[in-house]
Tab-separated table of C-alpha atoms and ligand atoms in Angstrom:
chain	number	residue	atom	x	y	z
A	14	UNK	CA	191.990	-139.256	-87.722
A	15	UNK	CA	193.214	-143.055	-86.737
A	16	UNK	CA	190.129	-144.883	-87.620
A	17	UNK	CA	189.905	-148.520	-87.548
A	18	UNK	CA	187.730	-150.810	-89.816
A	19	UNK	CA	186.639	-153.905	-88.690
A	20	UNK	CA	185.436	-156.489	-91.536
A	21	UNK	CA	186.905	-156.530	-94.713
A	22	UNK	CA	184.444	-158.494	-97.111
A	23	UNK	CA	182.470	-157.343	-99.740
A	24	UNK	CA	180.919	-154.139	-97.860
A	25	UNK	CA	183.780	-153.627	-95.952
A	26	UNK	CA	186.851	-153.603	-99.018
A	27	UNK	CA	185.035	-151.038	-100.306
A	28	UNK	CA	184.493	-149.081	-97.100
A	29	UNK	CA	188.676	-149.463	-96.813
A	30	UNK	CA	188.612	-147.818	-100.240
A	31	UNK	CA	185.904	-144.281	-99.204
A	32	UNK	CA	188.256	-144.327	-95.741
A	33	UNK	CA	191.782	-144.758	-97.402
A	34	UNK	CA	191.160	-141.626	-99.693
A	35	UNK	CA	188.937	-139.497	-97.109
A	36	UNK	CA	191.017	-136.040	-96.642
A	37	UNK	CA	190.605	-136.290	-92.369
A	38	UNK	CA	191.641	-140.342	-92.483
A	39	UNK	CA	195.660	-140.222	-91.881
A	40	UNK	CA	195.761	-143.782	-90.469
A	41	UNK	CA	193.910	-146.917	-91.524
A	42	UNK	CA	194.043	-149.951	-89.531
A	43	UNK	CA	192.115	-152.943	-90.429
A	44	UNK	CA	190.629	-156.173	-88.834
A	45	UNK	CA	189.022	-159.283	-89.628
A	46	UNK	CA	188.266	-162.294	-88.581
A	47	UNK	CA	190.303	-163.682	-91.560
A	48	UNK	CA	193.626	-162.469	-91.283
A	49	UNK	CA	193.919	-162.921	-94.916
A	50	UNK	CA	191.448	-160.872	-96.156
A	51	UNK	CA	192.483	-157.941	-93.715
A	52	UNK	CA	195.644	-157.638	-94.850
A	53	UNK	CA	194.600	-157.990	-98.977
A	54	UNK	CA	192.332	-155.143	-98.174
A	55	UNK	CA	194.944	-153.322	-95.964
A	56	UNK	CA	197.865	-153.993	-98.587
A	57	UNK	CA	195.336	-152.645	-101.341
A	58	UNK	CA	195.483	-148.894	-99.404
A	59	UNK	CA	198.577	-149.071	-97.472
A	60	UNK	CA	196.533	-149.903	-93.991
A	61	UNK	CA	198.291	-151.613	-90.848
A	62	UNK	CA	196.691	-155.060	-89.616
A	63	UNK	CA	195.803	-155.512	-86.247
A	64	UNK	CA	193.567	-158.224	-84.497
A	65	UNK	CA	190.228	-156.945	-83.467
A	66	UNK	CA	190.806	-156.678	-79.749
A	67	UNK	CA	193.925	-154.989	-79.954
A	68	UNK	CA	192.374	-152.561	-82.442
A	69	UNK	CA	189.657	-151.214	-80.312
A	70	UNK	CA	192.119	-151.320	-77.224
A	71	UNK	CA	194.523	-148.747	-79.270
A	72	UNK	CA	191.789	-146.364	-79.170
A	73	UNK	CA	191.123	-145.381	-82.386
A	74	UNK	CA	189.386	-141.892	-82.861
A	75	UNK	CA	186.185	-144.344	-84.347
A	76	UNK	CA	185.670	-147.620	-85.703
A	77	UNK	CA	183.744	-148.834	-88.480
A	78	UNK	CA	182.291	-152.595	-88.523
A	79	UNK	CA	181.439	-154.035	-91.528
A	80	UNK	CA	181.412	-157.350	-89.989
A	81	UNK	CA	179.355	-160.525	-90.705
A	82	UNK	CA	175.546	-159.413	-88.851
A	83	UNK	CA	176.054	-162.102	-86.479
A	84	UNK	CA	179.392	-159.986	-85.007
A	85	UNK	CA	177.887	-156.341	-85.195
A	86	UNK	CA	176.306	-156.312	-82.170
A	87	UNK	CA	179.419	-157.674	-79.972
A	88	UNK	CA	181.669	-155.349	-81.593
A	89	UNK	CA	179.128	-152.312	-81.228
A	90	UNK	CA	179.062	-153.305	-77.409
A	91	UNK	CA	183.275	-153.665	-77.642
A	92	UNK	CA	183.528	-150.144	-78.735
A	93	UNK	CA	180.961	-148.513	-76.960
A	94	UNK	CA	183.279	-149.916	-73.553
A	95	UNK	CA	186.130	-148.956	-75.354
A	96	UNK	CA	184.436	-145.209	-75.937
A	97	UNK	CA	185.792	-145.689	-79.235
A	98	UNK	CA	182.601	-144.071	-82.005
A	99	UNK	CA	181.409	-146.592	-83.827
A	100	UNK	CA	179.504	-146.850	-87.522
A	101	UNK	CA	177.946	-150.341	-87.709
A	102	UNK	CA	176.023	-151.692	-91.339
A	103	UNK	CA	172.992	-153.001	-90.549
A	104	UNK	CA	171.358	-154.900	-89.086
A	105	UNK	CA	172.631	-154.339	-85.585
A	106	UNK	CA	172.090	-157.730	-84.785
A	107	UNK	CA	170.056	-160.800	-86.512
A	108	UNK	CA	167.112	-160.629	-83.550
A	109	UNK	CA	165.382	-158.146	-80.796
A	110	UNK	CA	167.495	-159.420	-77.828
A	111	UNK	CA	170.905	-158.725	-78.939
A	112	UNK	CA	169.514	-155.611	-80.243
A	113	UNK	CA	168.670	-154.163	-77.093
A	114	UNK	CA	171.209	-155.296	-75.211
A	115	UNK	CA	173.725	-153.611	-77.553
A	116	UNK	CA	171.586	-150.296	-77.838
A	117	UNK	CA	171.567	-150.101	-74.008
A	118	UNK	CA	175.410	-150.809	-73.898
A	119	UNK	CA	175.615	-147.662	-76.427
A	120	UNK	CA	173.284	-145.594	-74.121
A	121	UNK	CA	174.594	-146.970	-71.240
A	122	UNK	CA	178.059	-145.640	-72.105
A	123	UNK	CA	177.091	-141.969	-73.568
A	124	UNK	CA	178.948	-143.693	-77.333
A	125	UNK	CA	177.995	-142.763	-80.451
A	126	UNK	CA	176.595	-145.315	-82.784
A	127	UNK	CA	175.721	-144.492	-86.550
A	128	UNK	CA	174.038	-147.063	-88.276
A	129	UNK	CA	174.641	-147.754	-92.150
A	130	UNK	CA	171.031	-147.401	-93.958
A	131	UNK	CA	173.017	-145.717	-96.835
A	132	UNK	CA	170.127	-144.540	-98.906
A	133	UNK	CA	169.255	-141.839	-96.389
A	134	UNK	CA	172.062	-140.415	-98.534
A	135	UNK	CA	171.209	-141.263	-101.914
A	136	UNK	CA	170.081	-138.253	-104.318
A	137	UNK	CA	166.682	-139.908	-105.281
A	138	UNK	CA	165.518	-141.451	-101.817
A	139	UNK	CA	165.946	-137.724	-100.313
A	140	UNK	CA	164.558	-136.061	-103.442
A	141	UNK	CA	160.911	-137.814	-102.854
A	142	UNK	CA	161.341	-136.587	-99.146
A	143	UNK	CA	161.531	-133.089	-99.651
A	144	UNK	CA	159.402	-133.331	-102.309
A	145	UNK	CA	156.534	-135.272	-100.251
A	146	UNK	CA	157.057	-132.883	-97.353
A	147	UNK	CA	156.470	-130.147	-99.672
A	148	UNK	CA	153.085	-131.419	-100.774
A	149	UNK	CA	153.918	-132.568	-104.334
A	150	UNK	CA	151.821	-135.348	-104.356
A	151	UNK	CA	148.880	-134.154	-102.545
A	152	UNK	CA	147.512	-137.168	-100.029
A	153	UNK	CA	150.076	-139.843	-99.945
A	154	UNK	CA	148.019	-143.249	-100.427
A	155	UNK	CA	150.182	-145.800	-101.625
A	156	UNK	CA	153.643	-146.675	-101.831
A	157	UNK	CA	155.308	-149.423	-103.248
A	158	UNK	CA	159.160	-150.904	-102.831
A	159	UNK	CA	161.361	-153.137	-105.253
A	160	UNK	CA	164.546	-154.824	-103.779
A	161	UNK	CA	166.116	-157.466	-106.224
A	162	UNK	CA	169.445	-159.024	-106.638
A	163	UNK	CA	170.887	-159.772	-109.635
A	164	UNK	CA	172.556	-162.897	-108.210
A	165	UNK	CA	171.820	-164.884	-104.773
A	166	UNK	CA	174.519	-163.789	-102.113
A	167	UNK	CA	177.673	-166.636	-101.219
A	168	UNK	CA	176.088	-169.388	-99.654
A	169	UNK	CA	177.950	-169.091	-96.292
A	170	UNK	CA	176.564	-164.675	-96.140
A	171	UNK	CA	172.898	-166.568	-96.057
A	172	UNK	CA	173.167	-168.526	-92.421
A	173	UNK	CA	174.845	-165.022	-90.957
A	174	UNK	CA	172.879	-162.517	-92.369
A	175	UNK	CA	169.280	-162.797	-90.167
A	176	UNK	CA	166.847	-163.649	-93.380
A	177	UNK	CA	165.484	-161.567	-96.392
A	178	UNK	CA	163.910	-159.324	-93.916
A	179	UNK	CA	166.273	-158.789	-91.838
A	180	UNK	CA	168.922	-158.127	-94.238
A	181	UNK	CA	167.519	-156.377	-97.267
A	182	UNK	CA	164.010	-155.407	-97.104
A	183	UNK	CA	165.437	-153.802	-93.565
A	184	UNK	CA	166.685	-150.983	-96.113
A	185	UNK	CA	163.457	-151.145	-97.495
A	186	UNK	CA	161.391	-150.921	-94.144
A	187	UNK	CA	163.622	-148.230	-93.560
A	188	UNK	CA	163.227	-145.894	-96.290
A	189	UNK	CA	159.299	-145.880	-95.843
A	190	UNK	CA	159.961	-144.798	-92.705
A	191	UNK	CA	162.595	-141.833	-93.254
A	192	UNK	CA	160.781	-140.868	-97.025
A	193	UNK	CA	157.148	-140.615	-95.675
A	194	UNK	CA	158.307	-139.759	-91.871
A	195	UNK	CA	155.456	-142.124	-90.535
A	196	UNK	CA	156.076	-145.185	-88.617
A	197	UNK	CA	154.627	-148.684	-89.958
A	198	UNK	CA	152.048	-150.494	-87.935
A	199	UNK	CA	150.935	-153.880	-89.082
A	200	UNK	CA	152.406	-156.013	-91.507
A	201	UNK	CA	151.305	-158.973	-93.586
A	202	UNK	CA	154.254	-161.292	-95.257
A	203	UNK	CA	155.160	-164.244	-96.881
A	204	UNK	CA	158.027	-165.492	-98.843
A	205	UNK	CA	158.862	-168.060	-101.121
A	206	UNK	CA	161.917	-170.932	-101.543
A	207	UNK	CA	162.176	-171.802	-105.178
A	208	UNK	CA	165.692	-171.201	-105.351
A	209	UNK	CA	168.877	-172.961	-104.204
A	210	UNK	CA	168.825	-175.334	-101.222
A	211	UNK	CA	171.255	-173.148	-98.919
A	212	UNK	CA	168.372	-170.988	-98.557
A	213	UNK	CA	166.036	-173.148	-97.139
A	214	UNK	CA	169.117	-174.778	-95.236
A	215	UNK	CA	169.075	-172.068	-93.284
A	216	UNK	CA	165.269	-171.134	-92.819
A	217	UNK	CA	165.612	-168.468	-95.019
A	218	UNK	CA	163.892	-167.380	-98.437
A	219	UNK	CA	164.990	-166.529	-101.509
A	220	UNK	CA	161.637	-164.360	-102.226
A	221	UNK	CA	159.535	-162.457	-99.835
A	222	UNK	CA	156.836	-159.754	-100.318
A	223	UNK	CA	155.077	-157.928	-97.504
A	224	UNK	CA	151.794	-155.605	-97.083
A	225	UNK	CA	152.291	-152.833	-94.868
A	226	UNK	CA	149.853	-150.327	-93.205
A	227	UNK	CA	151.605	-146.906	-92.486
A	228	UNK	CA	150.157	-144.402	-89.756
A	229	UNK	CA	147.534	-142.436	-91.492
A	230	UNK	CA	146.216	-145.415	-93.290
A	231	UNK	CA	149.127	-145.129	-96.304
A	232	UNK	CA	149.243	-148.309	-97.354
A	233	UNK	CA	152.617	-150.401	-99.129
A	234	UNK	CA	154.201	-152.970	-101.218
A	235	UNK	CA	157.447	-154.075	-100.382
A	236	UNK	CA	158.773	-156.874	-102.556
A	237	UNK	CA	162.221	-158.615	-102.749
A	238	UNK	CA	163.885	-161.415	-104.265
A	239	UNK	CA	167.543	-162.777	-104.413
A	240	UNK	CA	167.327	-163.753	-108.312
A	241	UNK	CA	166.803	-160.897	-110.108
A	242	UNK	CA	169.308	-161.288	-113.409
A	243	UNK	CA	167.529	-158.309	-115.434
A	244	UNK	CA	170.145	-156.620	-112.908
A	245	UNK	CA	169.903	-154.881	-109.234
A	246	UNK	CA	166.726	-153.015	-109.048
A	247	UNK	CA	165.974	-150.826	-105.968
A	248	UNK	CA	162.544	-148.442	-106.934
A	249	UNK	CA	160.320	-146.889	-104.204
A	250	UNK	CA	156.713	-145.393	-106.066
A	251	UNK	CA	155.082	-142.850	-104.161
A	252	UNK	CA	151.414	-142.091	-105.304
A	253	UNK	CA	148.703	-139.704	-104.092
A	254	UNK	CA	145.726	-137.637	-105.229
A	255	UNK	CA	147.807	-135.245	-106.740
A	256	UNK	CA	150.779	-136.881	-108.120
A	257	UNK	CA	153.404	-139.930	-108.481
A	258	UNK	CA	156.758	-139.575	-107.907
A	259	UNK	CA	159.375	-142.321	-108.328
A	260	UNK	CA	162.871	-143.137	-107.079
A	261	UNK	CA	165.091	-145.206	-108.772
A	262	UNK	CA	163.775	-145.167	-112.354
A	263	UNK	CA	166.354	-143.863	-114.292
A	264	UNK	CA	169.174	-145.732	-117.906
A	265	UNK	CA	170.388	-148.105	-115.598
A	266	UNK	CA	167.159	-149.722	-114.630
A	267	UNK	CA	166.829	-153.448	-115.157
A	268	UNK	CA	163.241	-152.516	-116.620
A	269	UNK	CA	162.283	-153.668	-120.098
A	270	UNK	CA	158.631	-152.033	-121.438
A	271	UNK	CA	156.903	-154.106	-123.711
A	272	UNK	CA	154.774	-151.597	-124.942
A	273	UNK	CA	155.176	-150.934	-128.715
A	274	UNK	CA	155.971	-147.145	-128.451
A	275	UNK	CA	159.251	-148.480	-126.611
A	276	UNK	CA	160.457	-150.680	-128.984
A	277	UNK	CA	158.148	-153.553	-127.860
A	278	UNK	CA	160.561	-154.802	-125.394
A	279	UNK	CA	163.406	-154.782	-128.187
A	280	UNK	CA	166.327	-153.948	-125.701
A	281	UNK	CA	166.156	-150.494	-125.566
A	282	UNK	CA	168.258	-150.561	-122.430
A	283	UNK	CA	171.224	-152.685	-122.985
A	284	UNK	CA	172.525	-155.581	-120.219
A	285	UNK	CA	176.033	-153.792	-120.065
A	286	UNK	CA	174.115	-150.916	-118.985
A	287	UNK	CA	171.827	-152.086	-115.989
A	288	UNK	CA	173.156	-151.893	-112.019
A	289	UNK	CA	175.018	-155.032	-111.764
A	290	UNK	CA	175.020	-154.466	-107.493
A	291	UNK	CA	174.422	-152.457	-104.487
A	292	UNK	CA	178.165	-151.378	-104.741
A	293	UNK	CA	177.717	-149.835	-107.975
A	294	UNK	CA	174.119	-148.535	-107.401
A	295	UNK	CA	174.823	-146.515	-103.822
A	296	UNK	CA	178.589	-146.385	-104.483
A	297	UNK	CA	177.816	-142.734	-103.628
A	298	UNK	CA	175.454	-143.046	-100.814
A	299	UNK	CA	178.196	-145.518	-99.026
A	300	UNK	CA	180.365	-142.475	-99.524
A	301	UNK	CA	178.519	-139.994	-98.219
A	302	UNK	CA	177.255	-141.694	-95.038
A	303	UNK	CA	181.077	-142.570	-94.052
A	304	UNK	CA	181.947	-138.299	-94.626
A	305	UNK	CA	178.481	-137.886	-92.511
A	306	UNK	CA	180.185	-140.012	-90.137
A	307	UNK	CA	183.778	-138.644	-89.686
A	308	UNK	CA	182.102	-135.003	-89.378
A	309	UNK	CA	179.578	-136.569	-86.887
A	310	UNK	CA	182.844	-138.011	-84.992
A	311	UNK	CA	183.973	-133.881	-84.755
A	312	UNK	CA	181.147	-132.981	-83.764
A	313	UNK	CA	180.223	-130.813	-86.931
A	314	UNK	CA	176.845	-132.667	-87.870
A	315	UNK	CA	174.267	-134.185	-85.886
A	316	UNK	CA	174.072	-137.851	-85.917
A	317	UNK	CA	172.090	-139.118	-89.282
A	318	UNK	CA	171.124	-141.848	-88.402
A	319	UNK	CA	170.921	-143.505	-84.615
A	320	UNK	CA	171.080	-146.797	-82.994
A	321	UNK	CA	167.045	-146.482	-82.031
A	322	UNK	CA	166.270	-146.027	-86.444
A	323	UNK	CA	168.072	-149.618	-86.363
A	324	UNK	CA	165.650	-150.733	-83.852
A	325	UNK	CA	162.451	-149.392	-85.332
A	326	UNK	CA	163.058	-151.426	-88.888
A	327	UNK	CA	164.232	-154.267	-87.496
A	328	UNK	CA	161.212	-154.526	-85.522
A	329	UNK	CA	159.258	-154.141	-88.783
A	330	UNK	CA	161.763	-157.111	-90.364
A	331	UNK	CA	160.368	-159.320	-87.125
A	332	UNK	CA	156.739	-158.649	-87.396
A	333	UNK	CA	157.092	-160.129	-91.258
A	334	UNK	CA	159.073	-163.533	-89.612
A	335	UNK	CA	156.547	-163.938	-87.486
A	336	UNK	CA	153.873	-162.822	-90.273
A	337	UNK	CA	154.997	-164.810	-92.818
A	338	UNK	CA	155.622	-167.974	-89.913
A	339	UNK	CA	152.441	-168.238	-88.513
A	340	UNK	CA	150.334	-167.008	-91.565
A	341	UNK	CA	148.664	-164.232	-89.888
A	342	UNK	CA	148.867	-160.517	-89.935
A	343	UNK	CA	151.099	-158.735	-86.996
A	344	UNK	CA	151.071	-155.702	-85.559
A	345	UNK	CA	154.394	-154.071	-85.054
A	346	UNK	CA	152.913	-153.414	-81.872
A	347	UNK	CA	152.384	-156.989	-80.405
A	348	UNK	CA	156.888	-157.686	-81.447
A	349	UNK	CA	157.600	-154.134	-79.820
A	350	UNK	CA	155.292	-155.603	-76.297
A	351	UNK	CA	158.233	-158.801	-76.956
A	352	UNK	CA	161.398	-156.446	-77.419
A	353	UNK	CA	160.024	-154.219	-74.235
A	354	UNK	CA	160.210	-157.502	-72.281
A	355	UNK	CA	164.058	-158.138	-73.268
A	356	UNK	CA	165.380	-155.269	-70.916
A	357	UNK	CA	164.021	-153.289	-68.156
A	358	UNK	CA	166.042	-150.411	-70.064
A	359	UNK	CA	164.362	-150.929	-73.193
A	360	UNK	CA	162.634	-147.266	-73.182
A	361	UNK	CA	165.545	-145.654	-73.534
A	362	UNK	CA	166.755	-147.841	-76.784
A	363	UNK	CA	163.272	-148.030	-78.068
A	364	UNK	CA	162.535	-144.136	-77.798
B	27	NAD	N1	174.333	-151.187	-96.397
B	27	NAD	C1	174.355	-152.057	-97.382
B	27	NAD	O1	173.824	-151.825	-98.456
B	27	NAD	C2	175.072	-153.350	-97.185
B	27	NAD	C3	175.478	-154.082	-98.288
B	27	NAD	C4	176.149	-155.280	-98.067
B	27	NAD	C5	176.375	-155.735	-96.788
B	27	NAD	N2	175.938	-154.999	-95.747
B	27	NAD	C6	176.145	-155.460	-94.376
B	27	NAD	O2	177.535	-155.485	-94.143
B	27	NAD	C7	177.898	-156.635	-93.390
B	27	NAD	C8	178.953	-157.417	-94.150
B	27	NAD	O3	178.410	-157.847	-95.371
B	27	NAD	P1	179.354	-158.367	-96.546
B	27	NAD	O4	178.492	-158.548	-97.712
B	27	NAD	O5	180.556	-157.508	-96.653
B	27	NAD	O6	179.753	-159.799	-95.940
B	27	NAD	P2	181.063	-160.663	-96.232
B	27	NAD	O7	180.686	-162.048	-95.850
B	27	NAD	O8	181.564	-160.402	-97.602
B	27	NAD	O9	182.150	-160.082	-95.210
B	27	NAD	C9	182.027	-160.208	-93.829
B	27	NAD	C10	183.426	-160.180	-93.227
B	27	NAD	O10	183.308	-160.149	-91.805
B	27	NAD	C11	184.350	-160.973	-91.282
B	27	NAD	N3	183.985	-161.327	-89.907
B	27	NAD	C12	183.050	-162.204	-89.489
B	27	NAD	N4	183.012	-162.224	-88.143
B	27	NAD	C13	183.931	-161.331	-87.705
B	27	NAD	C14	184.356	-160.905	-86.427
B	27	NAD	N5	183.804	-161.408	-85.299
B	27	NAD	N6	185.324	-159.980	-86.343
B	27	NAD	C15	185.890	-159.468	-87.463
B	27	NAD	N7	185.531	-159.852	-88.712
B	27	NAD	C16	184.566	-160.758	-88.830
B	27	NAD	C17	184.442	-162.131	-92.239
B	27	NAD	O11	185.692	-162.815	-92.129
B	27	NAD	C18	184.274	-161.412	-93.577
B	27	NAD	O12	185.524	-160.988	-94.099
B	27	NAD	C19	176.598	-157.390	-93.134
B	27	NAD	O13	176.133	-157.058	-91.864
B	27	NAD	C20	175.636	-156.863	-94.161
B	27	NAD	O14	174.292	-156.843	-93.702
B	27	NAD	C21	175.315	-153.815	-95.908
């Protein structure tokens, strides 16, 4: 397969890497914004260069954009006229209208559009699934999420990357959708700006925690902060009348117990030891979703993980903006009535 890659950053050099050594990849072609980085990333695993136009206008048998957020949803809309596949990261775009419009460009055209929410493929996250589907913790009640950085992104990531919501607890949102298979209904958020200034610069925070109510009256936790230098913790805790289960608990958690039958906080796990990123932490996951998406370009698996999933938790990630803006609780309801009103054709998208 000729498949192109458009963004080579942080996310994207290490897509270049899973694509380079994938057995149905014979040709790698790779473009960025910043000519530079393409070709350091292309050099690194013998990839051509091309200019992002020209690569979709080749016709490559799919594309995948690891662009800066504020590009996905141009390129998505580039390749879905190009009917060139496409696998975007997330978010598809940094708010509801350029959302929609790109969804109903995909639809519009008959493309396909996978969207990166890698832990759908991570061992843990689909562990609790099966397990809560098969009744191992009796009534789900209460779930709560952890999403910490060890270290505050670049500065310039923070103005392009839609907010905290938007751009990390999105993965959150999205896993207490796809874990417990219900859909989240009201939110209540707020965040906090302790941190450096190019946060607040750029009307973001640097700490946000919102309360979510799940269909059936489950009710969540979902915390996350950019300065987190125990290391990168990701946990979901899933508790009900009959049992807990827990994902992400396992050596290389940044978690220290100061109880004294663990050593009374005596570093029983050591620094060296704890998830230093998201690269390291879902290397696999990142992996997998890529080989889920080359076997979804041939047709041999259903698509994981559509354009409309994208929708759903970034609708979540507005209702805490405007939650944590205005100081009230919102119901996911009232943004979906605003995201309806963006496009006559927003059924379709929406689903
Ligand atoms: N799934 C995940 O866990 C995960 C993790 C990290 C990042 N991401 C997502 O991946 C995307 C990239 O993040 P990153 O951390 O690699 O950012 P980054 O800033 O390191 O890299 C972004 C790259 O995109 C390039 N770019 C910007 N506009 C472009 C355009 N119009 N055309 C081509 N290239 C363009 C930039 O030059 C840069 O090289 C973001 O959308 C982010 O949300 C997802």
């Amino acid at each position: 397969m000729r498949i192109g890659l458009i963004g080579a950053g942080r996310i994207g050099a290490f897509h270049a890497g899973t694509l380079a050594a994938h057995p149905a990849v014979t040709e790698l072609v790779v473009a960025d914004a910043d000519a530079a980085r393409a070709g350091d990333v292309a050099a690194r695993h013998h990839a051509a260069v091309l200019p992002v136009g020209e690569l979709l206008a080749g016709r490559p048998d799919a594309v995948v954009i690891a662009s800066a957020t504020a590009a996905h949803a141009g390129l998505i809309a580039g390749a879905a006229r190009a009917g060139v596949p496409a696998f975007c990261e997330k978010p598809v775009a940094v708010d509801l209208a350029r959302t929609v419009a790109a969804l109903d460009t995909v639809t519009r055209a008959g493309a396909l559009l996978q969207i990166g929410f890698q832990r759908r493929f991570d061992a843990g996250y689909a562990a609790a699934r099966e397990a809560l589907r098969a009744g191992r913790v009796g009534r789900l009640h209460t779930v709560r999420t952890v999403s910490s950085d060890a270290v505050p992104p670049p500065a310039a990531y923070v103005p392009l990357s839609g907010g905290l919501y938007r751009d990390c607890l999105i993965h959150d949102f999205d896993m207490l959708r796809w874990v417990t298979g219900r859909e989240i209904t009201d939110v209540y958020a707020t965040g906090a700006d302790e941190g450096e200034d190019f946060f607040r610069a750029a009307g973001d925070v640097d700490t946000a925690a919102a309360l979510l109510t799940l269909e059936g009256g489950v009710l969540a936790t979902a915390t996350a902060t950019r300065y987190h230098a125990a290391g990168y913790d990701v946990r979901m805790e899933l508790a009900g009348t009959a049992d807990q289960l827990v994902v992400g608990i396992g050596p290389r958690a940044p978690l220290t117990s100061v109880e004294p039958e663990a050593g009374g906080g005596a570093g029983e796990r050591p620094p060296a030891a704890r998830w230093p990123g998201f690269l390291e932490r879902f290397a696999p996951a990142y992996r997998a979703e890529l080989d889920a998406f080359l076997r979804v370009v041939r047709g041999e698996l259903p698509n994981p993980c559509e354009g409309r999933e994208a929708l759903r938790a970034l609708l979540v990630a507005e209702a805490c903006e405007v939650s944590r803006r205005e100081r009230r609780p919102v119901a996911v309801a009232e943004v979906e009535a605003a995201a309806r009103a963006c496009t006559a054709e927003l059924d379709g998208a929406v689903g």
